mmCIF file of C-alpha atoms and ligand atoms in Angstrom:
data_model
loop_
_atom_site.group_PDB
_atom_site.id
_atom_site.type_symbol
_atom_site.label_atom_id
_atom_site.label_comp_id
_atom_site.label_asym_id
_atom_site.label_seq_id
_atom_site.Cartn_x
_atom_site.Cartn_y
_atom_site.Cartn_z
ATOM 1 C CA MET A 1126 69.460 -19.488 -31.211
ATOM 2 C CA LYS A 1127 71.116 -18.436 -27.952
ATOM 3 C CA ARG A 1128 72.841 -21.089 -25.848
ATOM 4 C CA ARG A 1129 72.820 -20.491 -22.080
ATOM 5 C CA ILE A 1130 75.691 -22.000 -20.177
ATOM 6 C CA GLY A 1131 75.649 -22.238 -16.383
ATOM 7 C CA ILE A 1132 78.870 -22.437 -14.410
ATOM 8 C CA LEU A 1133 79.509 -23.156 -10.733
ATOM 9 C CA THR A 1134 82.438 -23.817 -8.408
ATOM 10 C CA SER A 1135 81.804 -26.191 -5.518
ATOM 11 C CA GLY A 1136 83.743 -27.652 -2.562
ATOM 12 C CA GLY A 1137 87.013 -26.236 -1.217
ATOM 13 C CA ASP A 1138 88.481 -23.465 -3.339
ATOM 14 C CA CYS A 1139 91.924 -23.594 -4.929
ATOM 15 C CA PRO A 1140 94.162 -21.489 -7.153
ATOM 16 C CA GLY A 1141 93.159 -21.896 -10.790
ATOM 17 C CA LEU A 1142 89.363 -21.807 -10.428
ATOM 18 C CA ASN A 1143 89.162 -18.314 -11.907
ATOM 19 C CA ALA A 1144 91.718 -19.171 -14.578
ATOM 20 C CA THR A 1145 89.515 -22.110 -15.586
ATOM 21 C CA ILE A 1146 86.339 -19.982 -15.557
ATOM 22 C CA ARG A 1147 88.182 -17.522 -17.795
ATOM 23 C CA GLY A 1148 89.404 -20.341 -20.050
ATOM 24 C CA VAL A 1149 85.841 -21.604 -20.495
ATOM 25 C CA SER A 1150 84.287 -18.182 -21.078
ATOM 26 C CA LYS A 1151 86.937 -16.745 -23.380
ATOM 27 C CA ALA A 1152 86.912 -19.875 -25.537
ATOM 28 C CA LEU A 1153 83.088 -19.914 -25.569
ATOM 29 C CA TYR A 1154 82.858 -16.273 -26.675
ATOM 30 C CA GLN A 1155 85.619 -16.911 -29.179
ATOM 31 C CA ARG A 1156 83.979 -19.988 -30.666
ATOM 32 C CA MET A 1157 80.303 -19.061 -30.373
ATOM 33 C CA GLY A 1158 80.302 -15.251 -30.273
ATOM 34 C CA ASP A 1159 77.028 -13.529 -29.379
ATOM 35 C CA SER A 1160 75.099 -16.762 -29.472
ATOM 36 C CA VAL A 1161 76.380 -17.691 -26.010
ATOM 37 C CA GLU A 1162 75.178 -16.391 -22.643
ATOM 38 C CA ILE A 1163 76.912 -17.358 -19.425
ATOM 39 C CA VAL A 1164 75.095 -17.655 -16.116
ATOM 40 C CA GLY A 1165 77.125 -17.740 -12.905
ATOM 41 C CA ILE A 1166 75.622 -19.912 -10.178
ATOM 42 C CA LEU A 1167 76.722 -18.507 -6.814
ATOM 43 C CA ASN A 1168 78.326 -20.555 -4.023
ATOM 44 C CA GLY A 1169 78.264 -23.926 -5.741
ATOM 45 C CA TYR A 1170 75.344 -26.317 -5.493
ATOM 46 C CA SER A 1171 73.954 -24.189 -2.674
ATOM 47 C CA GLY A 1172 73.237 -21.466 -5.278
ATOM 48 C CA LEU A 1173 71.664 -24.021 -7.577
ATOM 49 C CA ILE A 1174 69.441 -25.238 -4.753
ATOM 50 C CA ASN A 1175 68.462 -21.729 -3.646
ATOM 51 C CA GLY A 1176 68.170 -20.105 -7.066
ATOM 52 C CA ASP A 1177 71.133 -17.749 -6.546
ATOM 53 C CA TYR A 1178 72.585 -16.929 -9.945
ATOM 54 C CA ARG A 1179 73.459 -13.971 -12.103
ATOM 55 C CA GLU A 1180 73.901 -13.227 -15.775
ATOM 56 C CA MET A 1181 77.588 -12.739 -16.527
ATOM 57 C CA LYS A 1182 79.026 -10.256 -18.999
ATOM 58 C CA PRO A 1183 82.263 -10.753 -20.970
ATOM 59 C CA THR A 1184 83.887 -8.064 -18.789
ATOM 60 C CA ASP A 1185 83.253 -10.185 -15.670
ATOM 61 C CA PHE A 1186 85.906 -12.579 -16.901
ATOM 62 C CA LYS A 1187 88.589 -10.000 -17.532
ATOM 63 C CA GLY A 1188 91.676 -9.847 -15.321
ATOM 64 C CA ILE A 1189 90.909 -13.050 -13.438
ATOM 65 C CA LEU A 1190 93.620 -15.334 -14.838
ATOM 66 C CA THR A 1191 95.919 -14.626 -11.915
ATOM 67 C CA LEU A 1192 93.252 -14.185 -9.261
ATOM 68 C CA GLY A 1193 93.055 -16.740 -6.415
ATOM 69 C CA GLY A 1194 89.785 -18.124 -5.021
ATOM 70 C CA THR A 1195 86.635 -18.057 -7.142
ATOM 71 C CA ILE A 1196 84.640 -15.072 -8.392
ATOM 72 C CA LEU A 1197 81.488 -17.220 -8.128
ATOM 73 C CA GLY A 1198 81.967 -18.160 -4.473
ATOM 74 C CA THR A 1199 81.916 -21.744 -3.267
ATOM 75 C CA LYS A 1200 80.485 -23.874 -0.515
ATOM 76 C CA ARG A 1201 80.604 -27.463 0.648
ATOM 77 C CA THR A 1202 77.182 -29.025 0.034
ATOM 78 C CA PRO A 1203 77.786 -32.708 0.868
ATOM 79 C CA TYR A 1204 76.666 -35.208 -1.743
ATOM 80 C CA LYS A 1205 75.411 -37.588 0.928
ATOM 81 C CA LEU A 1206 72.814 -34.993 1.987
ATOM 82 C CA MET A 1207 71.547 -34.283 -1.531
ATOM 83 C CA ARG A 1208 68.759 -36.852 -1.258
ATOM 84 C CA VAL A 1209 68.087 -36.121 2.416
ATOM 85 C CA VAL A 1210 65.160 -33.824 3.130
ATOM 86 C CA GLY A 1211 66.107 -31.562 6.061
ATOM 87 C CA ASP A 1212 64.062 -29.428 8.459
ATOM 88 C CA ASP A 1213 63.347 -26.992 5.629
ATOM 89 C CA GLN A 1214 61.447 -29.812 3.835
ATOM 90 C CA LEU A 1215 63.324 -28.921 0.666
ATOM 91 C CA ASP A 1216 63.886 -31.581 -1.988
ATOM 92 C CA LYS A 1217 67.373 -30.408 -3.029
ATOM 93 C CA VAL A 1218 67.544 -32.386 -6.263
ATOM 94 C CA ALA A 1219 64.156 -31.070 -7.403
ATOM 95 C CA ALA A 1220 65.248 -27.544 -6.379
ATOM 96 C CA MET A 1221 68.437 -27.810 -8.461
ATOM 97 C CA LYS A 1222 66.472 -28.998 -11.482
ATOM 98 C CA LYS A 1223 64.013 -26.151 -10.970
ATOM 99 C CA THR A 1224 66.802 -23.529 -10.941
ATOM 100 C CA TYR A 1225 68.396 -25.083 -14.033
ATOM 101 C CA LYS A 1226 65.068 -24.740 -15.795
ATOM 102 C CA ALA A 1227 64.285 -21.258 -14.445
ATOM 103 C CA ALA A 1228 67.691 -19.997 -15.583
ATOM 104 C CA LYS A 1229 66.922 -21.533 -18.995
ATOM 105 C CA LEU A 1230 70.243 -23.379 -19.038
ATOM 106 C CA ASP A 1231 71.273 -25.561 -21.945
ATOM 107 C CA CYS A 1232 74.052 -27.043 -19.860
ATOM 108 C CA LEU A 1233 75.895 -26.627 -16.573
ATOM 109 C CA LEU A 1234 79.646 -26.738 -15.950
ATOM 110 C CA CYS A 1235 80.614 -27.976 -12.479
ATOM 111 C CA LEU A 1236 84.134 -27.164 -11.305
ATOM 112 C CA GLY A 1237 85.123 -29.186 -8.284
ATOM 113 C CA GLY A 1238 86.590 -32.224 -6.608
ATOM 114 C CA ASN A 1239 85.302 -35.686 -5.767
ATOM 115 C CA GLY A 1240 82.135 -34.593 -3.958
ATOM 116 C CA THR A 1241 81.295 -32.134 -6.737
ATOM 117 C CA HIS A 1242 81.682 -34.897 -9.304
ATOM 118 C CA LYS A 1243 79.306 -37.189 -7.423
ATOM 119 C CA THR A 1244 76.596 -34.520 -7.458
ATOM 120 C CA ALA A 1245 77.417 -33.648 -11.075
ATOM 121 C CA ASN A 1246 76.838 -37.289 -11.980
ATOM 122 C CA LEU A 1247 73.586 -37.333 -10.020
ATOM 123 C CA LEU A 1248 72.345 -34.289 -11.946
ATOM 124 C CA SER A 1249 73.448 -35.856 -15.205
ATOM 125 C CA GLN A 1250 71.490 -38.998 -14.362
ATOM 126 C CA GLU A 1251 68.526 -36.757 -13.574
ATOM 127 C CA GLY A 1252 68.627 -35.604 -17.185
ATOM 128 C CA LEU A 1253 70.566 -32.316 -16.957
ATOM 129 C CA ASN A 1254 73.374 -31.557 -19.406
ATOM 130 C CA ILE A 1255 76.477 -31.543 -17.226
ATOM 131 C CA ILE A 1256 80.214 -31.140 -17.833
ATOM 132 C CA GLY A 1257 82.712 -31.512 -14.981
ATOM 133 C CA LEU A 1258 86.112 -29.873 -14.553
ATOM 134 C CA PRO A 1259 88.584 -31.444 -12.104
ATOM 135 C CA LYS A 1260 89.792 -29.110 -9.380
ATOM 136 C CA THR A 1261 91.552 -29.919 -6.116
ATOM 137 C CA ILE A 1262 94.848 -29.393 -4.353
ATOM 138 C CA ASP A 1263 94.572 -33.062 -3.319
ATOM 139 C CA ASN A 1264 95.038 -34.316 -6.917
ATOM 140 C CA ASP A 1265 92.832 -37.290 -6.147
ATOM 141 C CA ILE A 1266 90.200 -37.296 -8.909
ATOM 142 C CA TYR A 1267 89.918 -40.631 -10.632
ATOM 143 C CA GLY A 1268 90.763 -40.791 -14.316
ATOM 144 C CA THR A 1269 92.927 -37.667 -14.593
ATOM 145 C CA ASP A 1270 96.682 -37.536 -14.067
ATOM 146 C CA VAL A 1271 96.429 -34.045 -12.638
ATOM 147 C CA THR A 1272 93.870 -31.577 -11.295
ATOM 148 C CA PHE A 1273 94.190 -27.792 -11.405
ATOM 149 C CA GLY A 1274 95.256 -26.265 -8.084
ATOM 150 C CA PHE A 1275 97.537 -29.154 -7.187
ATOM 151 C CA HIS A 1276 100.818 -27.812 -8.530
ATOM 152 C CA THR A 1277 100.308 -24.358 -7.002
ATOM 153 C CA ALA A 1278 99.722 -26.034 -3.638
ATOM 154 C CA VAL A 1279 102.876 -28.114 -4.163
ATOM 155 C CA ASP A 1280 104.816 -24.886 -4.762
ATOM 156 C CA ILE A 1281 103.396 -23.266 -1.616
ATOM 157 C CA ALA A 1282 103.974 -26.323 0.591
ATOM 158 C CA THR A 1283 107.496 -26.652 -0.803
ATOM 159 C CA GLU A 1284 108.248 -23.059 0.094
ATOM 160 C CA VAL A 1285 107.024 -23.754 3.626
ATOM 161 C CA ILE A 1286 109.379 -26.738 3.889
ATOM 162 C CA ASP A 1287 112.254 -24.657 2.492
ATOM 163 C CA ARG A 1288 111.688 -21.928 5.045
ATOM 164 C CA ILE A 1289 111.301 -24.415 7.885
ATOM 165 C CA HIS A 1290 114.656 -25.953 6.909
ATOM 166 C CA THR A 1291 116.609 -22.840 7.828
ATOM 167 C CA THR A 1292 114.977 -22.347 11.220
ATOM 168 C CA ALA A 1293 115.213 -26.095 11.956
ATOM 169 C CA GLY A 1294 118.952 -25.963 11.245
ATOM 170 C CA SER A 1295 119.520 -22.828 13.364
ATOM 171 C CA HIS A 1296 117.773 -24.297 16.401
ATOM 172 C CA SER A 1297 118.801 -27.946 15.961
ATOM 173 C CA ARG A 1298 115.143 -28.969 16.029
ATOM 174 C CA VAL A 1299 112.863 -31.583 14.594
ATOM 175 C CA MET A 1300 110.095 -29.836 12.648
ATOM 176 C CA CYS A 1301 106.808 -31.577 11.807
ATOM 177 C CA ILE A 1302 105.008 -29.809 8.951
ATOM 178 C CA GLU A 1303 101.375 -30.733 8.399
ATOM 179 C CA ILE A 1304 100.437 -30.741 4.726
ATOM 180 C CA MET A 1305 96.806 -30.741 3.533
ATOM 181 C CA GLY A 1306 95.298 -33.995 2.295
ATOM 182 C CA ASN A 1307 92.954 -36.059 4.385
ATOM 183 C CA LYS A 1308 92.699 -39.154 2.259
ATOM 184 C CA ALA A 1309 95.279 -38.643 -0.479
ATOM 185 C CA GLY A 1310 98.973 -38.011 0.115
ATOM 186 C CA TRP A 1311 99.957 -36.578 -3.290
ATOM 187 C CA LEU A 1312 100.550 -33.060 -1.997
ATOM 188 C CA THR A 1313 102.674 -34.298 0.913
ATOM 189 C CA LEU A 1314 104.638 -36.675 -1.318
ATOM 190 C CA TYR A 1315 105.398 -34.079 -4.005
ATOM 191 C CA SER A 1316 106.188 -31.195 -1.654
ATOM 192 C CA GLY A 1317 108.072 -33.507 0.706
ATOM 193 C CA ILE A 1318 110.349 -34.602 -2.103
ATOM 194 C CA ALA A 1319 110.626 -31.091 -3.582
ATOM 195 C CA GLY A 1320 111.457 -29.645 -0.156
ATOM 196 C CA GLY A 1321 113.911 -32.387 0.796
ATOM 197 C CA ALA A 1322 111.931 -33.694 3.783
ATOM 198 C CA ASP A 1323 113.638 -36.490 5.728
ATOM 199 C CA ILE A 1324 110.464 -38.301 6.724
ATOM 200 C CA ILE A 1325 107.218 -38.304 4.703
ATOM 201 C CA LEU A 1326 104.019 -39.701 6.193
ATOM 202 C CA LEU A 1327 100.990 -40.320 3.972
ATOM 203 C CA PRO A 1328 97.411 -41.470 4.662
ATOM 204 C CA GLU A 1329 97.977 -44.367 2.266
ATOM 205 C CA LEU A 1330 100.986 -45.742 4.208
ATOM 206 C CA PRO A 1331 100.238 -46.111 7.941
ATOM 207 C CA TYR A 1332 103.340 -45.286 10.007
ATOM 208 C CA SER A 1333 104.949 -46.803 13.070
ATOM 209 C CA ILE A 1334 106.135 -44.169 15.560
ATOM 210 C CA ASP A 1335 109.106 -46.439 16.408
ATOM 211 C CA ARG A 1336 110.240 -46.306 12.779
ATOM 212 C CA VAL A 1337 109.748 -42.531 12.692
ATOM 213 C CA CYS A 1338 111.809 -42.035 15.871
ATOM 214 C CA ALA A 1339 114.462 -44.440 14.589
ATOM 215 C CA ALA A 1340 114.766 -42.349 11.416
ATOM 216 C CA VAL A 1341 115.228 -39.162 13.472
ATOM 217 C CA GLU A 1342 117.858 -40.864 15.658
ATOM 218 C CA LYS A 1343 119.680 -42.252 12.647
ATOM 219 C CA ARG A 1344 119.981 -38.756 11.184
ATOM 220 C CA ALA A 1345 121.286 -37.421 14.497
ATOM 221 C CA ALA A 1346 123.798 -40.289 14.695
ATOM 222 C CA ASN A 1347 124.963 -39.399 11.185
ATOM 223 C CA GLY A 1348 125.647 -35.819 12.264
ATOM 224 C CA SER A 1349 122.473 -33.993 11.171
ATOM 225 C CA ASN A 1350 121.376 -31.509 13.815
ATOM 226 C CA PHE A 1351 117.780 -31.300 12.563
ATOM 227 C CA SER A 1352 115.074 -33.364 10.846
ATOM 228 C CA ILE A 1353 112.113 -32.337 8.736
ATOM 229 C CA LEU A 1354 108.880 -34.335 8.649
ATOM 230 C CA ALA A 1355 106.202 -33.751 5.994
ATOM 231 C CA VAL A 1356 103.065 -35.195 7.572
ATOM 232 C CA ALA A 1357 99.817 -35.456 5.618
ATOM 233 C CA GLU A 1358 96.748 -34.192 7.459
ATOM 234 C CA GLY A 1359 95.263 -37.682 7.153
ATOM 235 C CA ALA A 1360 98.344 -39.643 8.276
ATOM 236 C CA MET A 1361 97.531 -42.465 10.687
ATOM 237 C CA ASP A 1362 99.587 -45.021 12.567
ATOM 238 C CA CYS A 1363 99.397 -48.779 11.982
ATOM 239 C CA GLU A 1364 97.100 -49.329 14.953
ATOM 240 C CA GLU A 1365 94.656 -46.665 13.781
ATOM 241 C CA ALA A 1366 94.715 -48.148 10.301
ATOM 242 C CA ARG A 1367 93.212 -51.340 11.727
ATOM 243 C CA GLN A 1368 90.337 -49.419 13.360
ATOM 244 C CA LYS A 1369 87.310 -47.579 12.058
ATOM 245 C CA ARG A 1370 88.026 -43.924 11.289
ATOM 246 C CA LYS A 1371 85.398 -42.606 13.709
ATOM 247 C CA ASP A 1372 86.859 -44.738 16.537
ATOM 248 C CA TRP A 1373 90.437 -43.513 16.200
ATOM 249 C CA MET A 1374 89.256 -39.938 15.657
ATOM 250 C CA ALA A 1375 87.334 -40.148 18.944
ATOM 251 C CA LYS A 1376 90.470 -41.477 20.706
ATOM 252 C CA ARG A 1377 92.597 -38.630 19.362
ATOM 253 C CA MET A 1378 90.082 -36.092 20.598
ATOM 254 C CA GLU A 1379 89.910 -37.820 23.999
ATOM 255 C CA ALA A 1380 93.692 -37.685 24.267
ATOM 256 C CA GLY A 1381 93.531 -33.964 23.490
ATOM 257 C CA THR A 1382 96.097 -34.228 20.687
ATOM 258 C CA GLY A 1383 93.757 -32.751 18.066
ATOM 259 C CA ALA A 1384 92.101 -34.140 14.986
ATOM 260 C CA THR A 1385 95.336 -34.753 13.065
ATOM 261 C CA ALA A 1386 98.318 -36.930 13.966
ATOM 262 C CA THR A 1387 100.963 -34.173 13.659
ATOM 263 C CA ASN A 1388 100.908 -32.840 17.249
ATOM 264 C CA ARG A 1389 100.946 -36.356 18.643
ATOM 265 C CA ILE A 1390 103.872 -37.335 16.434
ATOM 266 C CA ALA A 1391 105.832 -34.260 17.563
ATOM 267 C CA ALA A 1392 105.210 -35.050 21.249
ATOM 268 C CA GLN A 1393 106.188 -38.691 20.750
ATOM 269 C CA ILE A 1394 109.403 -37.758 18.933
ATOM 270 C CA GLU A 1395 110.380 -35.338 21.681
ATOM 271 C CA GLN A 1396 109.682 -37.911 24.357
ATOM 272 C CA CYS A 1397 111.414 -40.783 22.622
ATOM 273 C CA THR A 1398 114.476 -39.027 21.142
ATOM 274 C CA GLY A 1399 114.874 -36.031 23.453
ATOM 275 C CA ALA A 1400 115.097 -33.735 20.385
ATOM 276 C CA GLU A 1401 113.372 -30.385 20.677
ATOM 277 C CA THR A 1402 110.388 -30.622 18.319
ATOM 278 C CA ARG A 1403 107.952 -28.111 16.854
ATOM 279 C CA VAL A 1404 104.855 -28.276 14.666
ATOM 280 C CA CYS A 1405 104.058 -26.036 11.674
ATOM 281 C CA ILE A 1406 100.592 -26.080 10.074
ATOM 282 C CA PRO A 1407 100.378 -23.921 6.933
ATOM 283 C CA GLY A 1408 96.729 -24.988 6.529
ATOM 284 C CA HIS A 1409 94.569 -23.029 4.095
ATOM 285 C CA MET A 1410 97.524 -20.955 2.967
ATOM 286 C CA GLN A 1411 98.136 -23.925 0.661
ATOM 287 C CA ARG A 1412 94.889 -23.077 -1.147
ATOM 288 C CA GLY A 1413 95.331 -19.322 -1.287
ATOM 289 C CA GLY A 1414 96.643 -16.795 -3.767
ATOM 290 C CA SER A 1415 97.506 -16.731 -7.411
ATOM 291 C CA PRO A 1416 97.832 -19.940 -9.462
ATOM 292 C CA SER A 1417 101.291 -20.962 -10.628
ATOM 293 C CA ALA A 1418 102.224 -20.746 -14.308
ATOM 294 C CA TYR A 1419 101.681 -24.516 -14.560
ATOM 295 C CA ASP A 1420 98.137 -24.223 -13.184
ATOM 296 C CA ARG A 1421 97.312 -21.244 -15.407
ATOM 297 C CA VAL A 1422 98.255 -23.287 -18.441
ATOM 298 C CA LEU A 1423 96.366 -26.363 -17.198
ATOM 299 C CA ALA A 1424 93.278 -24.289 -16.319
ATOM 300 C CA THR A 1425 93.329 -22.732 -19.785
ATOM 301 C CA GLN A 1426 93.714 -26.135 -21.437
ATOM 302 C CA PHE A 1427 90.867 -27.606 -19.379
ATOM 303 C CA GLY A 1428 88.608 -24.558 -19.725
ATOM 304 C CA SER A 1429 88.983 -24.273 -23.471
ATOM 305 C CA TYR A 1430 88.432 -28.017 -23.841
ATOM 306 C CA ALA A 1431 85.187 -27.706 -21.858
ATOM 307 C CA ALA A 1432 84.100 -24.944 -24.276
ATOM 308 C CA LYS A 1433 84.688 -27.372 -27.130
ATOM 309 C CA LEU A 1434 82.511 -29.962 -25.374
ATOM 310 C CA VAL A 1435 79.755 -27.352 -24.928
ATOM 311 C CA GLU A 1436 79.872 -26.468 -28.597
ATOM 312 C CA ALA A 1437 79.669 -30.150 -29.533
ATOM 313 C CA GLU A 1438 76.833 -30.648 -26.988
ATOM 314 C CA HIS A 1439 78.827 -33.498 -25.510
ATOM 315 C CA TYR A 1440 77.555 -33.889 -21.955
ATOM 316 C CA GLY A 1441 77.738 -36.317 -19.016
ATOM 317 C CA VAL A 1442 81.543 -36.091 -19.037
ATOM 318 C CA THR A 1443 84.394 -34.483 -17.110
ATOM 319 C CA VAL A 1444 87.594 -33.056 -18.524
ATOM 320 C CA ALA A 1445 90.807 -34.975 -17.804
ATOM 321 C CA MET A 1446 94.522 -35.085 -18.548
ATOM 322 C CA VAL A 1447 95.684 -38.524 -19.593
ATOM 323 C CA ASN A 1448 99.295 -39.077 -20.642
ATOM 324 C CA ASN A 1449 99.749 -35.367 -21.384
ATOM 325 C CA HIS A 1450 96.659 -35.286 -23.556
ATOM 326 C CA VAL A 1451 93.493 -33.374 -22.630
ATOM 327 C CA THR A 1452 90.473 -35.603 -22.988
ATOM 328 C CA GLU A 1453 87.229 -36.442 -21.179
ATOM 329 C CA ASN A 1454 85.863 -39.262 -19.011
ATOM 330 C CA ARG A 1455 82.259 -40.214 -18.470
ATOM 331 C CA LEU A 1456 80.990 -38.740 -15.182
ATOM 332 C CA ALA A 1457 79.506 -42.118 -14.353
ATOM 333 C CA ASP A 1458 82.972 -43.696 -14.585
ATOM 334 C CA VAL A 1459 84.572 -41.141 -12.264
ATOM 335 C CA ALA A 1460 81.933 -40.375 -9.627
ATOM 336 C CA GLY A 1461 82.421 -42.152 -6.321
ATOM 337 C CA LYS A 1462 85.992 -43.208 -7.074
ATOM 338 C CA ALA A 1463 89.236 -41.600 -5.924
ATOM 339 C CA ARG A 1464 92.853 -41.675 -6.986
ATOM 340 C CA ASN A 1465 95.159 -42.349 -4.063
ATOM 341 C CA VAL A 1466 98.926 -42.817 -3.997
ATOM 342 C CA PRO A 1467 99.371 -46.483 -4.992
ATOM 343 C CA GLU A 1468 102.099 -48.670 -3.537
ATOM 344 C CA SER A 1469 103.433 -48.935 -7.099
ATOM 345 C CA CYS A 1470 103.875 -45.127 -7.379
ATOM 346 C CA ASP A 1471 107.293 -44.266 -8.849
ATOM 347 C CA LEU A 1472 107.775 -41.406 -6.409
ATOM 348 C CA LEU A 1473 107.527 -43.782 -3.440
ATOM 349 C CA ALA A 1474 110.349 -45.816 -4.940
ATOM 350 C CA VAL A 1475 112.312 -42.592 -5.482
ATOM 351 C CA ALA A 1476 111.744 -41.579 -1.850
ATOM 352 C CA ARG A 1477 112.950 -44.952 -0.566
ATOM 353 C CA ARG A 1478 115.990 -44.831 -2.856
ATOM 354 C CA MET A 1479 116.817 -41.406 -1.438
ATOM 355 C CA GLY A 1480 116.761 -42.748 2.111
ATOM 356 C CA ILE A 1481 113.593 -40.838 2.999
ATOM 357 C CA SER A 1482 111.670 -42.641 5.726
ATOM 358 C CA LEU A 1483 108.019 -43.301 4.880
ATOM 359 C CA GLY A 1484 107.357 -44.297 8.469
HETATM 360 O O1 F6P B 2721 90.000 -30.903 -0.568
HETATM 361 C C1 F6P B 2721 90.901 -29.885 -0.382
HETATM 362 C C2 F6P B 2721 91.219 -29.708 1.080
HETATM 363 O O2 F6P B 2721 92.058 -28.577 1.217
HETATM 364 C C3 F6P B 2721 91.825 -30.905 1.780
HETATM 365 O O3 F6P B 2721 93.187 -31.077 1.531
HETATM 366 C C4 F6P B 2721 91.532 -30.579 3.208
HETATM 367 O O4 F6P B 2721 91.527 -31.757 3.977
HETATM 368 C C5 F6P B 2721 90.164 -29.959 3.133
HETATM 369 O O5 F6P B 2721 90.040 -29.428 1.831
HETATM 370 C C6 F6P B 2721 89.921 -28.845 4.130
HETATM 371 O O6 F6P B 2721 88.598 -28.453 4.000
HETATM 372 P P1 F6P B 2721 87.956 -27.113 4.553
HETATM 373 O O7 F6P B 2721 88.390 -26.009 3.649
HETATM 374 O O8 F6P B 2721 86.500 -27.355 4.482
HETATM 375 O O9 F6P B 2721 88.486 -26.911 5.927
#
């Protein structure tokens, strides 16, 4: 009997999605031969809601190991709206179940981050056969030591910091580089250390601008003619940390400094230290292009493991890496949780030992 396997990519894209899709499909064809049919759901849960899907052929998965983005397309379809009936009167959960049935799926693989996993768990609780695969450059999925996409983004952000170093040195400037990561600071911490940043500011560790300026001045006093800051998108100061997110966001917008703290920090440094300061925002470049060798290997490990789960009809789980071992966690144990940089993180201790200011 034929087994029909659905696959979708949801949320922000990242390098390694296609490599994972290829890992799943190649291993499925390898293990199950002609008895498997793969159905690509287009643009994430939006495609599942709207019935947008297509039958995939083995040739669709050829040559995609190194390809950035996702051949299936993706979209953010917020979990919190899944149960909300909008103007279109559409019951999204019922619509997703209807598409699953219409496409005659035996199971559905959902590649994505935290939001994707919440909806995957919802669908699993609704009785669908679901397997998750952990993707995100933020590396913040609970229960896995690493997500695919993260290390490629670390490489890209590190290259940005490297390149900024030379121009910072030539111009004797302070450079504030904004690294992606709204809630989790893993990408900023890793690339900040890899790129030799002098000051690293994370969402998990609210900063004091006085401490940041003091760190810049200390470097100048010690003879350094430039300073490099790696600032996470979601960095906030100690005062903001005591307020509700929507309140401090509104204040930032009112002040005209933008949604993130980076521009404000740069202006404050210039004012307080007199050092010429510039901002660099690599933004979505951190999610673009070909996956690194590390991510290609990880994607292939995760994808082929998911194929094994399909074959064993083991559903309601998501693939994970725990202590260098590929395994799975129950979706119900992962959904709704996140993995942030803990105070006990070894790399924070390393940063402090190296004299890096954490603000
Ligand atoms: O979750 C990945 C991520 O790149 C975050 O680091 C960033 O805050 C967010 O997505 C940006 O989202 P969007 O692509 O919707 O602008």
